[in-house]
Short mmCIF file of C-alpha atoms and ligand atoms in Angstrom, two decimals:
data_model
loop_
_atom_site.label_atom_id
_atom_site.label_comp_id
_atom_site.label_asym_id
_atom_site.label_seq_id
_atom_site.Cartn_x
_atom_site.Cartn_y
_atom_site.Cartn_z
CA MET A 354 0.00 0.00 0.00
CA THR A 355 1.36 3.48 -0.87
CA SER A 356 1.12 6.21 1.74
CA GLU A 357 -0.15 9.73 0.91
CA LYS A 358 3.44 11.05 1.14
CA GLU A 359 4.76 8.52 -1.41
CA LYS A 360 2.17 9.67 -3.93
CA MET A 361 3.35 13.30 -3.71
CA ILE A 362 6.40 14.57 -5.59
CA TYR A 363 8.18 17.80 -4.72
CA VAL A 364 8.38 19.76 -7.99
CA HIS A 365 8.39 23.50 -7.15
CA SER A 366 11.10 24.62 -4.73
CA ALA A 367 10.49 27.61 -2.44
CA PRO A 368 12.43 30.21 -4.53
CA VAL A 369 10.42 29.25 -7.63
CA ARG A 370 7.10 29.54 -5.77
CA VAL A 371 8.00 32.90 -4.24
CA TRP A 372 9.24 34.21 -7.61
CA HIS A 373 6.15 32.93 -9.40
CA TRP A 374 3.49 34.48 -7.17
CA ILE A 375 5.25 37.85 -6.89
CA ASN A 376 5.58 37.81 -10.69
CA ALA A 377 1.93 36.81 -11.24
CA PHE A 378 0.58 39.43 -8.82
CA GLY A 379 2.95 42.03 -10.31
CA PHE A 380 1.73 41.22 -13.82
CA VAL A 381 -1.91 41.69 -12.86
CA LEU A 382 -1.06 45.14 -11.43
CA LEU A 383 1.09 46.01 -14.46
CA ILE A 384 -1.75 45.06 -16.82
CA LEU A 385 -4.34 47.14 -14.92
CA THR A 386 -2.08 50.21 -14.58
CA GLY A 387 -0.83 49.72 -18.16
CA LEU A 388 -4.42 49.77 -19.45
CA GLN A 389 -5.10 52.96 -17.49
CA ILE A 390 -1.97 54.62 -18.93
CA ARG A 391 -2.63 53.51 -22.51
CA TYR A 392 -6.38 54.19 -22.53
CA ALA A 393 -6.45 57.17 -20.15
CA GLU A 394 -9.33 58.90 -22.03
CA MET A 395 -11.56 55.82 -21.95
CA LEU A 396 -10.81 54.26 -18.55
CA ASN A 397 -11.15 55.56 -15.04
CA LEU A 398 -9.67 52.85 -12.84
CA MET A 399 -7.42 55.31 -10.98
CA PRO A 400 -5.87 58.77 -11.49
CA LEU A 401 -3.32 58.71 -14.33
CA SER A 402 -0.44 59.94 -12.14
CA ASP A 403 -1.09 57.11 -9.62
CA ALA A 404 -1.25 54.57 -12.45
CA ILE A 405 2.13 55.77 -13.79
CA SER A 406 3.92 55.68 -10.46
CA LEU A 407 2.40 52.28 -9.47
CA HIS A 408 3.36 50.90 -12.91
CA ASN A 409 6.96 52.08 -12.38
CA TYR A 410 7.30 50.69 -8.83
CA VAL A 411 5.73 47.33 -9.70
CA GLY A 412 7.79 47.16 -12.91
CA PHE A 413 11.03 47.44 -10.93
CA ALA A 414 9.78 44.90 -8.36
CA VAL A 415 9.08 42.43 -11.20
CA ILE A 416 12.56 43.07 -12.67
CA PHE A 417 14.18 42.43 -9.30
CA ASP A 418 12.05 39.28 -8.88
CA TYR A 419 13.15 38.12 -12.37
CA LEU A 420 16.82 38.55 -11.42
CA LEU A 421 16.25 36.31 -8.37
CA TRP A 422 14.64 33.71 -10.66
CA LEU A 423 17.58 33.93 -13.08
CA VAL A 424 20.24 33.61 -10.38
CA TYR A 425 18.40 30.66 -8.82
CA TYR A 426 17.81 28.71 -12.04
CA VAL A 427 21.12 29.46 -13.80
CA GLY A 428 23.20 29.32 -10.60
CA SER A 429 21.83 25.90 -9.58
CA GLY A 430 22.02 24.45 -13.12
CA LYS A 431 18.27 23.64 -12.87
CA VAL A 432 17.76 25.79 -15.97
CA ARG A 433 18.19 22.50 -17.91
CA ILE A 434 14.50 21.75 -17.32
CA TYR A 435 13.71 24.69 -19.61
CA ILE A 436 15.74 23.35 -22.57
CA PRO A 437 13.78 21.10 -24.97
CA ASP A 438 15.39 17.92 -26.31
CA LEU A 439 15.61 18.77 -30.03
CA ARG A 440 15.44 15.10 -31.10
CA GLN A 441 11.98 14.59 -29.59
CA VAL A 442 10.46 18.03 -29.20
CA VAL A 443 8.17 17.90 -32.27
CA THR A 444 6.79 14.41 -31.52
CA LEU A 445 6.23 15.25 -27.85
CA ALA A 446 4.62 18.62 -28.67
CA VAL A 447 2.18 16.97 -31.13
CA LYS A 448 1.25 14.37 -28.46
CA GLN A 449 0.64 17.16 -25.94
CA VAL A 450 -1.53 19.20 -28.35
CA LYS A 451 -3.63 16.05 -29.04
CA TYR A 452 -4.01 15.54 -25.29
CA TYR A 453 -5.11 19.13 -24.58
CA GLY A 454 -7.44 19.18 -27.60
CA TYR A 455 -8.99 15.69 -27.27
CA GLY A 456 -7.39 13.14 -24.87
CA PHE A 457 -8.07 15.17 -21.72
CA PHE A 458 -11.81 15.33 -22.50
CA VAL A 459 -12.16 11.56 -22.99
CA GLY A 460 -10.18 10.70 -19.85
CA LYS A 461 -6.88 9.65 -21.49
CA PRO A 462 -3.74 9.97 -19.30
CA ASN A 463 -1.42 12.95 -19.77
CA PRO A 464 1.41 11.81 -22.13
CA HIS A 465 3.89 13.75 -19.99
CA ALA A 466 4.76 12.23 -16.60
CA MET A 467 6.06 15.02 -14.38
CA THR A 468 9.27 14.50 -12.38
CA PRO A 469 11.37 17.12 -10.54
CA ASP A 470 14.02 16.97 -13.29
CA ASN A 471 11.54 16.91 -16.14
CA LYS A 472 8.56 18.84 -14.90
CA PHE A 473 7.52 20.62 -18.10
CA ASN A 474 5.84 19.00 -21.08
CA ALA A 475 7.19 19.90 -24.55
CA LEU A 476 4.70 22.77 -25.01
CA GLN A 477 5.41 24.28 -21.59
CA GLN A 478 9.15 23.97 -22.23
CA GLN A 479 9.02 25.90 -25.50
CA ALA A 480 6.60 28.54 -24.22
CA TYR A 481 8.39 29.10 -20.91
CA LEU A 482 11.85 29.15 -22.54
CA MET A 483 10.76 31.86 -25.00
CA ILE A 484 8.94 33.84 -22.30
CA MET A 485 11.64 33.73 -19.62
CA PHE A 486 14.66 34.30 -21.87
CA VAL A 487 13.35 36.48 -24.72
CA LEU A 488 9.94 38.07 -24.21
CA LEU A 489 10.14 38.95 -20.51
CA PRO A 490 13.62 40.54 -20.85
CA ALA A 491 12.39 42.47 -23.93
CA GLN A 492 9.37 43.71 -21.97
CA MET A 493 11.53 44.78 -19.03
CA ILE A 494 14.23 46.50 -21.10
CA SER A 495 11.69 48.38 -23.25
CA GLY A 496 9.91 49.39 -20.02
CA VAL A 497 13.09 50.79 -18.47
CA PHE A 498 13.81 52.76 -21.68
CA LEU A 499 10.28 54.24 -21.64
CA TRP A 500 10.74 55.18 -17.97
CA LYS A 501 13.72 57.49 -18.72
CA ILE A 502 13.45 58.30 -22.41
CA LYS A 503 16.03 61.12 -22.34
CA GLY A 504 18.56 59.22 -20.25
CA TYR A 505 18.46 56.23 -22.59
CA SER A 506 18.03 58.16 -25.87
CA GLU A 507 21.31 56.82 -27.25
CA TYR A 508 20.18 53.17 -26.88
CA ILE A 509 16.64 53.99 -27.98
CA ASN A 510 17.91 55.56 -31.22
CA LEU A 511 20.24 52.64 -31.78
CA LEU A 512 17.23 50.30 -31.64
CA GLY A 513 15.17 52.34 -34.14
CA GLY A 514 13.67 55.14 -32.04
CA ILE A 515 10.99 55.61 -29.42
CA LYS A 516 8.14 54.37 -31.68
CA VAL A 517 9.87 51.01 -32.07
CA ILE A 518 10.44 50.68 -28.31
CA ASP A 519 6.85 51.72 -27.52
CA THR A 520 5.46 49.25 -30.08
CA ILE A 521 7.54 46.40 -28.61
CA HIS A 522 6.29 47.25 -25.10
CA VAL A 523 2.62 47.45 -26.14
CA VAL A 524 2.63 44.36 -28.40
CA LEU A 525 4.23 42.35 -25.57
CA PHE A 526 1.65 43.77 -23.16
CA PHE A 527 -1.11 42.25 -25.34
CA PHE A 528 0.86 39.03 -25.65
CA PHE A 529 1.28 38.66 -21.86
CA THR A 530 -2.38 39.49 -21.21
CA THR A 531 -3.41 36.69 -23.60
CA PHE A 532 -0.71 34.39 -22.19
CA ILE A 533 -2.04 34.73 -18.62
CA LEU A 534 -5.54 33.69 -19.74
CA ILE A 535 -4.28 30.63 -21.66
CA HIS A 536 -1.77 29.80 -18.89
CA CYS A 537 -4.52 29.86 -16.24
CA TYR A 538 -6.83 27.72 -18.40
CA LEU A 539 -4.12 25.09 -19.07
CA ALA A 540 -3.21 25.10 -15.37
CA THR A 541 -6.77 23.89 -14.59
CA LEU A 542 -6.20 20.70 -16.65
CA GLY A 543 -4.57 18.75 -13.83
CA HIS A 544 -6.16 15.69 -12.21
CA THR A 545 -8.44 18.22 -10.46
CA PRO A 546 -8.99 21.82 -11.67
CA LEU A 547 -7.03 23.24 -8.71
CA ALA A 548 -4.26 20.61 -8.48
CA HIS A 549 -1.56 22.63 -10.34
CA PHE A 550 -2.49 25.85 -8.51
CA LYS A 551 -2.19 24.06 -5.15
CA ALA A 552 1.19 22.64 -6.22
CA MET A 553 2.47 26.16 -6.99
CA PHE A 554 1.73 27.04 -3.34
CA THR A 555 2.78 23.83 -1.55
CA GLY A 556 5.54 22.65 -3.92
CA TYR A 557 4.01 19.14 -4.07
CA GLU A 558 2.27 17.66 -7.07
CA GLU A 559 0.28 14.42 -6.77
CA HIS A 560 1.83 11.60 -8.78
CA HIS A 561 -0.65 9.84 -11.11
C1 HEM B 1546 -2.69 35.22 -12.37
C2 HEM B 1546 -1.58 34.84 -12.93
C3 HEM B 1546 -0.98 33.45 -12.94
C4 HEM B 1546 -1.43 32.25 -12.45
C5 HEM B 1546 -2.74 31.98 -11.72
C6 HEM B 1546 -0.41 31.24 -12.74
C7 HEM B 1546 -0.47 29.90 -12.42
C8 HEM B 1546 0.54 28.98 -12.59
C9 HEM B 1546 0.54 27.59 -12.20
C10 HEM B 1546 -0.66 26.92 -11.53
C11 HEM B 1546 1.71 27.01 -12.52
C12 HEM B 1546 2.13 25.53 -12.31
C13 HEM B 1546 1.68 24.72 -13.47
C14 HEM B 1546 2.51 24.96 -14.70
O1 HEM B 1546 3.73 24.75 -14.67
O2 HEM B 1546 1.93 25.38 -15.73
C15 HEM B 1546 2.52 28.03 -13.14
C16 HEM B 1546 3.82 27.86 -13.58
C17 HEM B 1546 4.55 28.81 -14.26
N1 HEM B 1546 4.13 30.08 -14.58
FE1 HEM B 1546 2.39 30.94 -14.00
N2 HEM B 1546 0.62 31.86 -13.38
C18 HEM B 1546 0.33 33.20 -13.54
C19 HEM B 1546 1.08 34.17 -14.14
C20 HEM B 1546 2.30 33.93 -14.77
C21 HEM B 1546 3.05 34.91 -15.48
C22 HEM B 1546 2.64 36.37 -15.67
C23 HEM B 1546 4.19 34.29 -15.94
C24 HEM B 1546 5.33 34.84 -16.76
C25 HEM B 1546 5.35 35.99 -17.34
C26 HEM B 1546 4.14 32.92 -15.51
C27 HEM B 1546 5.10 31.98 -15.79
C28 HEM B 1546 5.14 30.70 -15.29
C29 HEM B 1546 6.27 29.80 -15.42
C30 HEM B 1546 7.59 30.09 -16.14
C31 HEM B 1546 5.91 28.63 -14.75
C32 HEM B 1546 6.80 27.42 -14.51
C33 HEM B 1546 7.62 27.77 -13.28
C34 HEM B 1546 8.65 26.74 -12.88
O3 HEM B 1546 8.20 25.66 -12.42
O4 HEM B 1546 9.85 26.98 -13.04
N3 HEM B 1546 2.98 32.72 -14.81
N4 HEM B 1546 1.80 29.21 -13.17
#
């Protein structure tokens, strides 16, 4: 007979959980204040000056949080879990898409068995790798440039001017808003709708 403890596997260490929830909460605030700044004539969530200063403070908190994530993952070598195996990535990704689109709804098992060293399926791996190493840094750097346009004018001009930087920041804003919705939906597809959410708080995922 297996005990409750044996059925649980520890997949999210404390630094990852702390990083993740600060990041998630920060993103919700950044999206709300970002909407207020961008659509100031149409929205009235809060005064514009408050939205700008909250956006700046939270933006820097999220950057600091990201640096902790980077130091933890790169420093410990655990960053390997983010790198897809190029020999199998297409086959595994197709299997995962079939599962999310059909298998899940007819009770088939998840083709990816989560372990601490291999906790992401092929789709998560590709999405998270792109987000954490390309899109999030691009969002943060463009944000810092928009915060002090004059101070960074040399770099801004080098990258094509303020319109280019602003477009990058806004397009990524729409991307991340959509990402959060899809991310939350996919996170409900565990063995119970709240299983993955619980695991991101406790660290333990039930082994099935
Ligand atoms: C309300 C907002 C959010 C909720 C409720 C949420 C929920 C979750 C849950 C339940 C997991 C564990 C299951 C999984 O791996 O998919 C997870 C993991 C993850 N989430 Fe989120 N998330 C949110 C926002 C974000 C944002 C804004 C980002 C990045 C910009 C993000 C990036 C990640 C990453 C990279 C992981 C894997 C972390 C690791 O194990 O190393 N999440 N999220």
